[in-house]
């Protein structure tokens, strides 16, 4: 038997009480019982989104919600600005192309974050662009983007801000209404600590105006149908019922901890992880490390960087993420959000130390864990 | 405490062993462990679809897969024939309209089935139509449509047959390859006995040719991306992992019973249900009753037909479906597929007898149940 530990940026581990809910008998979704659950879930989502707006619940992955946002907001030929700081930013561009828009892409070197003058230049050069589409946390490179500043710039230019916060919402502070975020998108298998299958998103009044005017074809993902269904505390189509019921429980856990405490916990775990890998002499990949996931550059001593996640998983049972696409073998990524506590960090770093040792990288065992513990000890819990 | 019994045509009840699987810790979907499960699921789905073609697994509801089929197969302005024998047939027309197609709708009176001459007439009148879109089982009226004949007519006219078999596949025989069905669509919360959140579909070579040529915008639902991912035993986007793992278990149960035995069981339960309601002096709503669900006309003695499903649920704990839209209050529907056995039928009929009695309809208790038992006793299990 090898005991396994899930340390990936989605799916994230599922709390025991949520797993218990998932094994309950299924209920029907057009019943007073389900509507009551749905109402509680809606209220919980609004508090995490920090919004007064409706939060739509779609049965799909995060990419489904990104696609839905494009299909609902725009018209063929519309110009938009996409910020590509990695694989998920690139996805905005690809979706926009698939739907016949004219994306202007700001391409950022992997591991770098957005410099605001670059955005302002793009806005000036393309004053007719309808929206700026970006990630709050670019998971592929472990980079956090300046969401508030991007939204402010969008607002000043009368553009919509469309924020993929799939690995950001519930991880760190993203107050939708206060920061004037027009579209805020997230997914179930991230900070919400339930299995994949649901995406949740909310729209500002300005975004709803665009939805009403948009002409791209949509049916399953039609936000107008979802908003209409919300009036009856329902979804337009049969939802992933068991996941909605699980979400009720995970939102209860988040409420119990308190949203600000959730953010503090994630920040603390992120800093402990960064301290640990740096104490091991490794280099952070991102110049603006995300609170959700720490990307680490593979050291030069290890020729085949893909062996790091593979050895961690196959030899030590710790499932982490490698690099994707052109970053495969060049970085690995340690996640620290969702149902994650101090000893998930020490587990991940312990497995990393053993892995580095096994792969011939010089390690004094305990150096990384010690540095993590130092941060964890300093902080009031 | 009121013990509840789920007797709806989706979600259908979930077997205990499947519920147990749903409470297992989540696994990551880009791992050898998940790929192994995925391969077994793929093989199981092929045997239920009775096809050699790839079966795509999408994370969405059945309506999502219907939308995806339209977006992947057609071009704006394409003419298609839709068969509207109820709410779900009407949905084909609506999706086609939303995507800028020109649907020619064959409208069938509620409760009636398709007369083949009517279809042949429509085909003759619209020889340029690209496809015929229909339901194998129209759940809103409890009507079964002649799938094989429709597919043959489509083939002869060089049109694609696009079959919504969401409440049909795994309920009764629908051999995709043998009947030359071009697109066959189903959903997880029906005969597959797992929660909603997955839709599965397969395409003929002809349908794949249409997919390659189609120009409608698609990204999340792009079948080409899904087929490419299948080569690696993966989905294009993060799937509803827990539901895929649950599907492995429910497919194991179906394999253990044997597909032909599954069909026989459903047929036997459908006939017992029909016999029971007729013995109670009630009238079947459909002239071609579906093996999946029996629609029953509300008797004239009961002024407010909505009280039948409401009383069954709130007083007796038996959750059945009422009529939808214009059929609300006019029919009610008893489901008998999925994880359903003899005593789910006697439970449903018992609850119906008590409900009729409570609502003032004359009932000699046991008449319906007796008729059901008569059928169940005659049949070899």
XYZ file of C-alpha atoms in Angstrom:
762
model
C 0.000 0.000 0.000
C 1.205 3.476 -0.796
C -0.662 6.252 0.946
C -1.347 9.084 -1.472
C -1.548 12.832 -0.955
C -3.165 15.176 -3.439
C -1.248 18.446 -3.793
C -2.472 19.664 -7.182
C -4.072 23.000 -8.097
C -7.371 21.324 -8.953
C -8.784 18.956 -8.145
C -7.866 19.912 -4.598
C -8.522 17.502 -1.712
C -12.108 17.127 -0.519
C -12.971 17.508 3.175
C -14.263 14.361 4.846
C -17.654 15.909 5.600
C -18.064 16.854 1.935
C -17.188 13.331 0.826
C -19.798 12.031 3.252
C -22.417 14.288 1.635
C -21.472 12.957 -1.790
C -22.504 9.453 -0.780
C -26.019 10.502 0.205
C -28.942 9.330 -1.945
C -29.633 11.633 -4.856
C -32.551 14.068 -4.673
C -34.604 15.596 -7.459
C -33.740 19.127 -8.528
C -37.275 20.432 -9.106
C -38.389 19.979 -5.498
C -38.763 22.311 -2.504
C -35.952 20.368 -0.774
C -33.453 21.107 -3.516
C -34.576 24.731 -3.846
C -33.836 25.272 -0.163
C -30.303 23.932 -0.631
C -29.905 26.037 -3.765
C -30.886 29.204 -1.924
C -28.335 28.551 0.798
C -25.678 27.843 -1.832
C -26.540 31.061 -3.669
C -26.183 33.085 -0.469
C -22.872 31.390 0.301
C -21.526 32.054 -3.180
C -22.486 35.717 -3.000
C -20.466 36.091 0.183
C -17.377 34.487 -1.408
C -17.805 36.551 -4.592
C -18.394 39.576 -2.337
C -21.201 40.652 -4.608
C -24.861 41.563 -4.526
C -25.296 40.194 -8.047
C -26.748 36.812 -8.980
C -24.198 34.015 -9.077
C -24.904 31.592 -11.920
C -24.097 27.924 -11.456
C -23.219 26.068 -14.655
C -22.634 22.336 -14.988
C -19.290 22.267 -16.823
C -15.589 22.776 -16.194
C -13.974 26.183 -15.824
C -13.214 26.217 -19.549
C -16.942 25.806 -20.139
C -17.604 28.960 -18.158
C -14.844 30.840 -20.026
C -16.430 29.747 -23.316
C -19.859 30.736 -22.033
C -18.596 34.190 -21.062
C -17.265 34.812 -24.567
C -20.439 33.478 -26.225
C -22.677 35.625 -24.020
C -20.838 38.938 -24.025
C -19.669 39.503 -27.569
C -20.526 39.739 -31.239
C -18.568 38.331 -34.165
C -15.788 40.721 -35.115
C -15.621 42.387 -31.704
C -12.187 43.458 -30.639
C -11.054 42.449 -27.153
C -7.775 42.508 -25.250
C -6.497 39.252 -23.785
C -3.655 39.020 -21.317
C -1.601 35.894 -21.962
C 0.684 35.211 -19.041
C 0.517 31.452 -19.623
C -1.584 28.546 -20.828
C -4.875 29.835 -19.412
C -4.389 33.348 -20.734
C -3.655 31.806 -24.120
C -6.982 29.978 -23.764
C -8.846 33.308 -23.696
C -7.264 34.141 -27.042
C -8.151 30.721 -28.475
C -11.782 30.926 -27.345
C -12.075 34.441 -28.754
C -10.692 33.205 -32.077
C -13.032 30.217 -32.113
C -15.957 32.624 -31.733
C -14.833 34.965 -34.488
C -13.676 37.840 -32.312
C -10.540 39.865 -32.992
C -8.392 39.394 -29.895
C -5.445 41.681 -29.287
C -3.151 39.587 -27.159
C -0.708 40.961 -24.636
C 1.859 38.185 -24.477
C 3.839 38.090 -21.268
C 6.969 36.022 -20.844
C 6.312 32.880 -18.792
C 6.868 33.600 -15.130
C 6.493 37.361 -15.511
C 3.402 39.297 -14.509
C 1.617 42.152 -16.240
C 3.326 45.535 -16.174
C 0.547 48.117 -16.066
C 2.131 50.470 -18.625
C 1.994 47.613 -21.122
C -1.737 47.243 -20.519
C -2.303 50.991 -20.775
C -0.433 51.059 -24.053
C -2.624 48.289 -25.432
C -5.745 50.102 -24.296
C -4.568 53.298 -25.966
C -3.715 51.463 -29.161
C -7.099 49.711 -29.255
C -9.660 52.135 -27.815
C -12.486 50.226 -29.532
C -11.829 47.009 -27.631
C -14.882 45.901 -25.704
C -13.232 44.051 -22.853
C -10.071 42.873 -21.149
C -9.942 39.139 -20.461
C -7.366 37.854 -17.989
C -6.547 35.514 -15.112
C -6.426 36.619 -11.480
C -4.032 33.720 -10.940
C -2.310 32.123 -13.933
C -1.981 28.560 -12.702
C 0.336 27.345 -15.435
C 3.152 29.614 -14.252
C 2.057 30.202 -10.661
C 1.692 33.932 -11.310
C -0.672 36.387 -9.692
C -1.920 39.257 -11.873
C -2.881 42.713 -10.557
C -6.649 42.217 -10.755
C -7.724 45.449 -9.101
C -5.474 47.555 -11.317
C -6.618 45.755 -14.474
C -10.269 46.279 -13.563
C -9.695 49.945 -12.825
C -7.934 50.415 -16.160
C -10.775 48.607 -17.937
C -13.369 50.793 -16.242
C -11.534 53.992 -17.116
C -11.429 52.907 -20.758
C -15.109 51.852 -20.701
C -14.109 48.266 -21.333
C -15.490 45.245 -19.502
C -13.175 43.322 -17.182
C -13.589 39.547 -17.511
C -11.654 37.787 -14.789
C -10.915 34.067 -14.790
C -10.583 33.540 -11.047
C -10.825 29.774 -11.273
C -7.814 29.225 -8.994
C -8.159 32.584 -7.284
C -11.642 33.119 -5.903
C -11.759 31.937 -2.312
C -7.949 31.790 -2.304
C -7.221 35.483 -1.909
C -9.243 38.664 -1.693
C -11.191 39.494 -4.897
C -14.109 41.676 -3.849
C -16.191 41.777 -7.023
C -18.429 44.732 -6.284
C -15.801 46.830 -4.562
C -13.234 46.330 -7.326
C -15.799 46.752 -10.082
C -15.079 43.385 -11.699
C -17.560 42.904 -14.551
C -17.385 39.132 -14.924
C -15.920 36.886 -12.246
C -15.566 33.180 -12.989
C -14.603 30.275 -10.768
C -14.741 26.478 -10.599
C -15.841 23.878 -8.089
C -12.670 21.791 -7.752
C -10.499 24.643 -6.550
C -10.963 26.727 -3.389
C -14.512 25.371 -3.141
C -13.145 21.923 -2.223
C -15.651 19.778 -4.135
C -15.135 17.609 -7.231
C -14.972 19.202 -10.703
C -18.214 19.630 -12.626
C -19.546 23.037 -11.611
C -18.478 26.518 -12.650
C -19.843 29.607 -10.945
C -19.824 33.147 -12.241
C -21.352 36.557 -11.635
C -21.873 39.571 -13.884
C -22.084 43.308 -13.257
C -25.011 45.316 -14.600
C -22.767 46.504 -17.430
C -21.936 42.912 -18.324
C -25.632 41.997 -18.280
C -26.262 44.819 -20.755
C -23.696 43.279 -23.076
C -25.364 39.865 -22.628
C -28.695 41.287 -23.728
C -27.175 42.789 -26.872
C -24.845 39.945 -27.853
C -25.586 37.982 -30.993
C -23.272 34.964 -30.811
C -25.191 31.662 -30.750
C -25.780 30.128 -27.313
C -28.301 27.808 -25.785
C -26.968 25.521 -23.031
C -24.721 28.354 -21.854
C -27.308 31.122 -22.280
C -26.904 33.368 -19.233
C -30.374 34.872 -19.797
C -31.979 31.462 -19.314
C -29.907 30.889 -16.161
C -30.900 34.233 -14.660
C -34.543 33.473 -15.350
C -34.218 30.076 -13.646
C -32.533 31.692 -10.633
C -35.778 33.520 -9.863
C -37.200 30.082 -9.063
C -34.011 29.001 -7.231
C -33.232 26.615 -10.042
C -30.789 26.178 -12.899
C -31.990 26.289 -16.503
C -30.898 22.681 -17.108
C -30.469 19.686 -14.843
C -27.518 20.635 -12.637
C -24.858 18.303 -11.258
C -27.143 17.831 -8.234
C -24.706 15.940 -6.012
C -22.083 18.658 -6.485
C -24.539 21.412 -5.565
C -25.372 19.534 -2.369
C -21.650 19.068 -1.686
C -21.144 22.787 -2.275
C -23.650 23.539 0.476
C -21.381 21.690 2.901
C -18.092 23.175 1.670
C -19.576 26.691 1.787
C -20.611 25.945 5.378
C -16.980 25.065 6.160
C -15.761 28.289 4.542
C -18.347 30.336 6.434
C -17.320 28.668 9.686
C -13.670 29.558 9.124
C -14.502 33.065 7.939
C -13.472 34.350 4.524
C -10.662 36.579 5.818
C -9.244 33.651 7.788
C -9.382 31.481 4.667
C -7.309 34.111 2.854
C -4.854 34.359 5.778
C -4.435 30.581 5.852
C -3.697 30.461 2.143
C -1.229 33.328 2.392
C 0.559 31.667 5.289
C 0.794 28.323 3.469
C 2.037 30.007 0.300
C 4.777 31.851 2.184
C 5.836 28.687 3.997
C 6.075 26.838 0.676
C 8.130 29.591 -0.944
C 10.463 29.767 2.044
C 10.937 26.001 1.925
C 11.861 25.713 -1.742
C 14.188 28.697 -1.515
C 15.880 27.213 1.558
C 16.500 24.133 -0.579
C 18.359 26.364 -3.004
C 15.651 26.188 -5.615
C 14.361 29.142 -7.551
C 10.776 30.384 -7.687
C 9.624 30.485 -11.302
C 7.306 33.451 -11.020
C 8.247 37.022 -10.270
C 4.764 37.447 -8.737
C 4.088 34.112 -7.019
C 0.458 33.127 -6.717
C -1.137 32.465 -3.350
C -2.703 29.359 -4.911
C 0.250 27.492 -6.323
C 4.034 27.801 -6.177
C 5.892 27.134 -9.414
C 9.523 26.110 -8.931
C 12.258 26.023 -11.554
C 13.813 22.578 -12.030
C 17.448 22.819 -10.856
C 20.208 22.333 -13.398
C 21.434 19.211 -11.578
C 18.349 17.320 -12.734
C 18.464 16.653 -16.455
C 14.920 15.394 -16.882
C 12.635 17.687 -14.921
C 9.600 15.515 -15.611
C 11.097 13.043 -13.130
C 10.307 15.359 -10.219
C 6.487 15.092 -10.320
C 6.736 11.482 -11.516
C 8.995 10.401 -8.647
C 6.994 12.335 -6.094
C 3.861 10.548 -7.248
C 5.089 7.050 -8.068
C 7.696 6.626 -5.339
C 6.338 8.773 -2.545
C 2.613 9.088 -3.262
C 2.585 12.884 -3.366
C 0.657 13.984 -6.468
C 1.864 17.413 -7.638
C 1.606 19.194 -10.982
C 4.444 19.404 -13.473
C 4.816 22.109 -16.075
C 2.404 22.156 -19.008
C 3.220 22.396 -22.704
C 6.521 24.254 -23.216
C 7.095 24.366 -19.452
C 6.986 20.567 -19.148
C 10.155 19.396 -17.455
C 11.188 22.974 -16.691
C 9.041 23.677 -13.632
C 6.977 21.808 -11.077
C 4.098 23.192 -9.055
C 3.100 22.749 -5.427
C -0.468 23.679 -4.593
C -1.493 25.107 -1.238
C -5.138 26.092 -1.333
C -8.502 24.571 -0.640
C -8.635 21.845 2.013
C -4.993 22.395 2.889
C -3.304 22.871 6.243
C 0.188 23.209 7.755
C 1.036 19.549 7.473
C 0.093 19.324 3.826
C 2.923 21.784 3.297
C 5.396 19.778 5.356
C 4.247 16.626 3.551
C 4.780 18.192 0.144
C 8.194 19.591 1.072
C 9.233 16.301 2.727
C 8.322 14.425 -0.439
C 10.187 17.015 -2.490
C 13.316 16.626 -0.354
C 13.217 12.831 -0.717
C 12.640 13.196 -4.453
C 15.531 15.594 -4.948
C 17.776 13.240 -2.980
C 16.679 10.257 -5.018
C 17.327 12.155 -8.251
C 20.855 13.018 -7.142
C 20.356 16.649 -6.228
C 22.338 17.531 -3.104
C 19.943 17.965 -0.171
C 20.448 18.302 3.575
C 17.214 16.697 4.690
C 15.016 18.921 6.776
C 16.256 22.198 5.312
C 13.081 22.864 3.361
C 10.724 21.576 6.013
C 12.599 23.568 8.635
C 12.151 26.778 6.693
C 8.452 26.058 6.242
C 8.054 25.335 9.960
C 9.830 28.573 10.765
C 7.115 30.539 8.926
C 4.342 28.399 10.339
C 5.683 28.845 13.889
C 5.928 32.618 13.566
C 2.374 33.087 12.472
C -0.575 33.189 14.797
C -3.009 30.605 13.568
C -39.480 11.027 9.524
C -40.900 10.359 6.087
C -39.056 7.773 4.057
C -38.691 8.961 0.464
C -38.643 7.053 -2.797
C -37.325 8.539 -6.037
C -39.440 7.504 -9.042
C -38.517 10.235 -11.550
C -37.169 9.875 -15.099
C -33.859 11.464 -14.103
C -32.266 11.706 -11.728
C -32.958 8.031 -11.192
C -31.972 6.315 -7.931
C -28.290 5.564 -7.393
C -27.176 2.043 -6.413
C -25.618 1.772 -2.954
C -22.257 0.651 -4.351
C -22.169 3.684 -6.656
C -22.955 6.020 -3.756
C -20.109 4.402 -1.836
C -17.740 5.161 -4.714
C -18.864 8.794 -4.731
C -17.585 9.254 -1.191
C -14.057 8.114 -2.037
C -11.252 10.678 -1.999
C -10.888 12.535 -5.270
C -8.088 11.566 -7.653
C -6.331 13.659 -10.273
C -7.451 13.241 -13.873
C -4.043 13.449 -15.551
C -2.637 10.355 -13.856
C -2.171 6.711 -14.889
C -4.734 5.712 -12.243
C -7.468 7.830 -13.776
C -6.558 6.825 -17.327
C -7.045 3.180 -16.377
C -10.530 3.950 -15.057
C -11.257 6.021 -18.141
C -10.290 3.167 -20.454
C -12.605 0.771 -18.631
C -15.409 3.338 -18.769
C -14.847 3.842 -22.506
C -15.069 0.094 -23.122
C -18.230 -0.150 -21.036
C -19.855 2.757 -22.846
C -19.067 1.228 -26.244
C -20.862 -1.943 -25.225
C -23.967 -0.006 -24.131
C -23.881 2.159 -27.256
C -23.282 -1.050 -29.238
C -20.706 0.781 -31.300
C -17.100 0.544 -32.389
C -16.859 4.329 -32.502
C -15.320 6.548 -29.847
C -17.730 7.585 -27.106
C -17.117 11.167 -26.008
C -17.708 12.109 -22.380
C -18.715 15.731 -21.805
C -19.152 17.437 -18.457
C -22.614 18.983 -18.848
C -26.286 18.013 -18.795
C -28.048 16.298 -21.697
C -29.066 19.682 -23.061
C -25.387 20.573 -23.186
C -24.718 17.558 -25.402
C -27.701 18.432 -27.632
C -26.323 21.966 -27.980
C -22.858 20.570 -28.664
C -24.223 18.287 -31.397
C -25.832 21.224 -33.190
C -22.723 23.415 -32.828
C -20.437 20.669 -34.134
C -22.428 19.321 -37.065
C -23.892 22.314 -38.833
C -23.325 25.656 -40.495
C -25.426 28.782 -40.173
C -28.381 28.598 -42.532
C -28.376 24.812 -42.754
C -31.773 23.248 -43.094
C -32.582 20.372 -40.748
C -35.711 18.425 -39.839
C -36.708 18.269 -36.194
C -39.355 15.929 -34.828
C -41.284 17.632 -32.048
C -43.320 15.081 -30.130
C -43.026 17.058 -26.917
C -40.857 19.378 -24.847
C -37.550 17.752 -25.735
C -38.313 17.598 -29.445
C -39.202 21.275 -29.246
C -35.787 21.810 -27.671
C -34.079 20.562 -30.849
C -35.938 23.259 -32.762
C -34.996 25.927 -30.229
C -31.310 24.991 -30.260
C -31.299 24.963 -34.055
C -32.864 28.433 -34.081
C -30.388 29.730 -31.498
C -27.551 28.592 -33.806
C -28.994 30.190 -36.908
C -30.135 27.020 -38.664
C -33.406 26.704 -40.532
C -35.290 23.932 -38.758
C -38.292 22.340 -40.444
C -40.312 21.077 -37.526
C -42.634 18.092 -37.668
C -45.038 18.895 -34.845
C -46.765 15.869 -33.407
C -49.745 16.112 -31.103
C -48.791 15.449 -27.471
C -49.101 11.753 -26.722
C -48.951 10.699 -30.344
C -45.891 9.192 -31.989
C -44.373 9.776 -35.402
C -46.244 8.341 -38.377
C -43.594 7.399 -40.915
C -45.497 8.775 -43.932
C -45.388 12.176 -42.250
C -41.622 11.932 -41.974
C -41.271 10.769 -45.580
C -43.379 13.683 -46.723
C -41.164 16.119 -44.843
C -38.057 14.527 -46.341
C -39.516 14.819 -49.845
C -40.519 18.407 -49.272
C -37.052 19.317 -47.943
C -34.520 17.211 -49.819
C -31.729 19.648 -48.943
C -32.088 19.098 -45.202
C -28.846 17.905 -43.676
C -30.178 15.902 -40.765
C -33.144 14.612 -38.799
C -33.028 15.413 -35.079
C -35.341 13.470 -32.774
C -35.833 11.685 -29.455
C -35.741 7.903 -29.095
C -37.945 8.396 -26.054
C -39.803 11.686 -25.582
C -39.849 11.897 -21.803
C -42.311 14.777 -21.540
C -45.149 12.670 -22.974
C -43.809 9.167 -22.242
C -43.667 8.375 -25.942
C -41.311 6.082 -27.784
C -40.385 7.033 -31.346
C -39.491 4.546 -34.100
C -35.740 5.102 -34.006
C -34.714 2.399 -36.429
C -37.210 3.526 -39.057
C -36.225 7.175 -38.667
C -32.536 6.317 -39.070
C -33.256 4.206 -42.152
C -35.287 7.018 -43.713
C -32.491 9.484 -42.912
C -29.891 7.207 -44.470
C -31.936 6.719 -47.639
C -32.256 10.475 -47.999
C -28.538 11.018 -47.273
C -29.406 12.928 -44.136
C -27.734 12.466 -40.766
C -29.766 10.949 -37.940
C -29.194 12.709 -34.621
C -30.828 10.778 -31.811
C -31.381 12.170 -28.334
C -31.412 8.906 -26.401
C -30.995 10.569 -23.032
C -33.807 8.536 -21.447
C -33.498 5.657 -23.913
C -29.944 4.364 -24.132
C -29.515 1.506 -21.707
C -33.283 1.372 -21.275
C -34.181 -0.457 -24.489
C -32.294 -1.765 -27.491
C -30.641 0.973 -29.604
C -27.767 -0.688 -31.449
C -25.939 2.308 -32.892
C -23.792 0.626 -35.504
C -26.386 -1.919 -36.605
C -29.124 0.696 -36.981
C -26.798 3.208 -38.606
C -27.456 5.954 -36.063
C -25.191 8.893 -36.883
C -25.201 10.664 -33.536
C -26.358 8.988 -30.335
C -26.574 11.086 -27.175
C -27.235 10.100 -23.589
C -26.895 11.397 -20.028
C -25.475 10.136 -16.773
C -28.500 10.481 -14.473
C -30.723 8.156 -16.484
C -30.112 4.466 -17.233
C -26.495 4.942 -16.160
C -27.623 5.336 -12.539
C -25.174 8.052 -11.475
C -25.804 11.705 -10.603
C -26.310 14.287 -13.372
C -23.244 16.067 -14.728
C -22.010 13.900 -17.593
C -23.323 13.463 -21.114
C -21.986 10.774 -23.419
C -22.270 10.619 -27.178
C -20.885 8.826 -30.208
C -20.669 9.770 -33.883
C -20.600 7.773 -37.101
C -17.887 8.402 -39.682
C -20.398 10.442 -41.677
C -21.116 12.588 -38.635
C -17.382 13.093 -38.054
C -17.076 14.330 -41.644
C -19.730 16.925 -40.905
C -17.878 17.907 -37.721
C -14.704 18.541 -39.698
C -16.545 20.786 -42.152
C -18.788 22.660 -39.741
C -18.189 26.358 -39.170
C -20.327 27.220 -36.146
C -18.265 28.524 -33.214
C -17.344 25.975 -30.551
C -14.594 25.581 -28.013
C -15.593 23.845 -24.768
C -17.882 21.560 -26.754
C -15.477 21.029 -29.672
C -15.758 17.328 -30.554
C -12.427 17.434 -32.406
C -10.630 18.400 -29.200
C -12.416 15.604 -27.320
C -11.492 12.994 -29.909
C -7.871 14.088 -29.756
C -7.899 13.809 -25.954
C -9.438 10.323 -26.161
C -6.239 9.069 -27.797
C -4.589 9.717 -24.429
C -7.572 8.282 -22.502
C -8.435 11.755 -21.325
C -11.056 14.430 -21.817
C -10.155 17.783 -23.362
C -11.088 19.669 -20.196
C -11.211 18.705 -16.542
C -14.033 16.151 -16.359
C -16.465 15.638 -13.484
C -13.934 13.150 -12.079
C -16.102 11.710 -9.315
C -18.886 10.968 -11.805
C -16.508 9.180 -14.179
C -15.336 7.001 -11.292
C -18.974 6.355 -10.326
C -19.699 5.450 -13.940
C -17.049 2.752 -13.780
C -19.028 1.109 -10.979
C -22.464 1.509 -12.590
C -21.160 0.120 -15.884
C -19.823 -2.841 -13.906
C -23.333 -3.408 -12.527
C -24.823 -3.216 -16.025
C -22.218 -5.609 -17.395
C -22.912 -8.040 -14.539
C -26.635 -8.039 -15.302
C -26.072 -8.235 -19.054
C -27.408 -5.639 -21.462
C -30.223 -7.814 -22.827
C -31.335 -8.577 -19.266
C -31.325 -4.873 -18.460
C -33.663 -4.312 -21.429
C -35.904 -7.220 -20.362
C -36.135 -5.876 -16.829
C -37.126 -2.442 -18.050
C -39.709 -3.886 -20.426
C -41.199 -6.015 -17.665
C -41.383 -3.073 -15.246
C -42.949 -0.858 -17.912
C -45.629 -3.433 -18.698
C -46.393 -3.952 -15.011
C -46.797 -0.204 -14.556
C -49.080 0.135 -17.551
C -51.201 -2.786 -16.412
C -51.498 -1.275 -12.955
C -52.666 2.178 -14.011
C -55.124 0.708 -16.496
C -56.501 -1.648 -13.847
C -57.122 1.471 -11.759
C -59.295 2.764 -14.590
C -56.772 5.380 -15.619
C -55.774 6.095 -19.183
C -52.269 5.933 -20.635
C -51.396 9.280 -22.170
C -49.218 8.006 -24.982
C -50.268 5.892 -27.923
C -46.709 4.489 -27.982
C -45.744 4.221 -24.328
C -42.050 4.510 -23.561
C -40.183 1.732 -21.790
C -38.584 4.430 -19.645
C -41.555 6.309 -18.240
C -45.332 5.860 -18.180
C -47.384 9.011 -18.643
C -50.895 8.783 -17.256
C -53.826 11.095 -17.966
C -55.231 12.773 -14.853
C -58.783 11.430 -14.385
C -61.713 13.823 -14.687
C -62.625 13.289 -11.031
C -59.554 15.221 -9.943
C -59.922 18.910 -10.713
C -56.342 19.972 -9.978
C -54.047 17.372 -11.516
C -50.967 19.004 -9.993
C -52.153 17.594 -6.668
C -51.263 14.056 -7.764
C -47.451 14.430 -7.826
C -47.617 16.918 -4.942
C -49.594 14.562 -2.693
C -47.511 11.573 -3.656
C -44.367 13.468 -2.683
C -45.489 15.504 0.322
C -47.862 13.009 1.939
C -46.412 9.671 0.917
C -42.757 10.410 0.082
C -42.941 9.060 -3.460
C -41.310 11.598 -5.798
C -42.757 11.289 -9.303
C -42.856 13.693 -12.237
C -45.865 15.768 -13.166
C -46.584 17.136 -16.615
C -44.406 19.956 -17.932
C -45.505 23.234 -19.502
C -48.913 22.827 -21.181
C -49.208 19.278 -19.809
C -48.875 20.464 -16.198
C -51.861 19.171 -14.238
C -53.000 17.050 -17.170
C -50.671 14.066 -16.820
C -48.331 12.521 -14.280
C -45.372 10.275 -15.000
C -44.092 7.142 -13.300
C -40.517 6.201 -14.112
C -39.298 2.596 -14.238
C -35.735 2.510 -15.440
C -32.266 2.626 -14.034
C -31.793 1.219 -10.541
C -35.393 0.023 -10.408
C -36.842 -3.347 -9.465
C -40.211 -5.038 -8.937
C -40.917 -3.422 -5.603
C -40.218 0.080 -6.846
C -43.201 -0.520 -9.117
C -45.415 -1.785 -6.300
C -44.249 1.154 -4.171
C -45.117 3.661 -6.869
C -48.511 2.111 -7.549
C -49.265 1.798 -3.817
C -48.501 5.470 -3.349
C -50.637 6.289 -6.378
C -53.572 4.305 -4.992
C -53.325 6.088 -1.630
C -53.045 9.435 -3.419
C -56.079 8.831 -5.615
C -58.044 7.804 -2.538
C -56.969 10.880 -0.630
C -57.934 13.119 -3.541
C -61.427 11.581 -3.674
C -61.025 9.376 -6.721
C -62.812 6.034 -6.192
C -60.207 3.276 -5.681
C -60.465 -0.311 -4.539
C -57.085 -0.555 -2.860
C -54.854 -3.236 -4.292
C -56.348 -3.203 -7.768
C -53.363 -1.494 -9.350
C -50.759 -3.321 -7.324
C -52.516 -6.614 -8.047
C -52.389 -6.023 -11.768
C -48.687 -5.152 -11.538
C -47.994 -8.281 -9.502
C -49.864 -10.347 -12.075
C -47.383 -9.268 -14.762
C -44.410 -9.612 -12.450
C -45.509 -13.132 -11.446
C -45.955 -14.284 -15.037
C -42.525 -13.262 -16.164
C -39.455 -15.320 -15.596
C -36.996 -13.080 -13.894
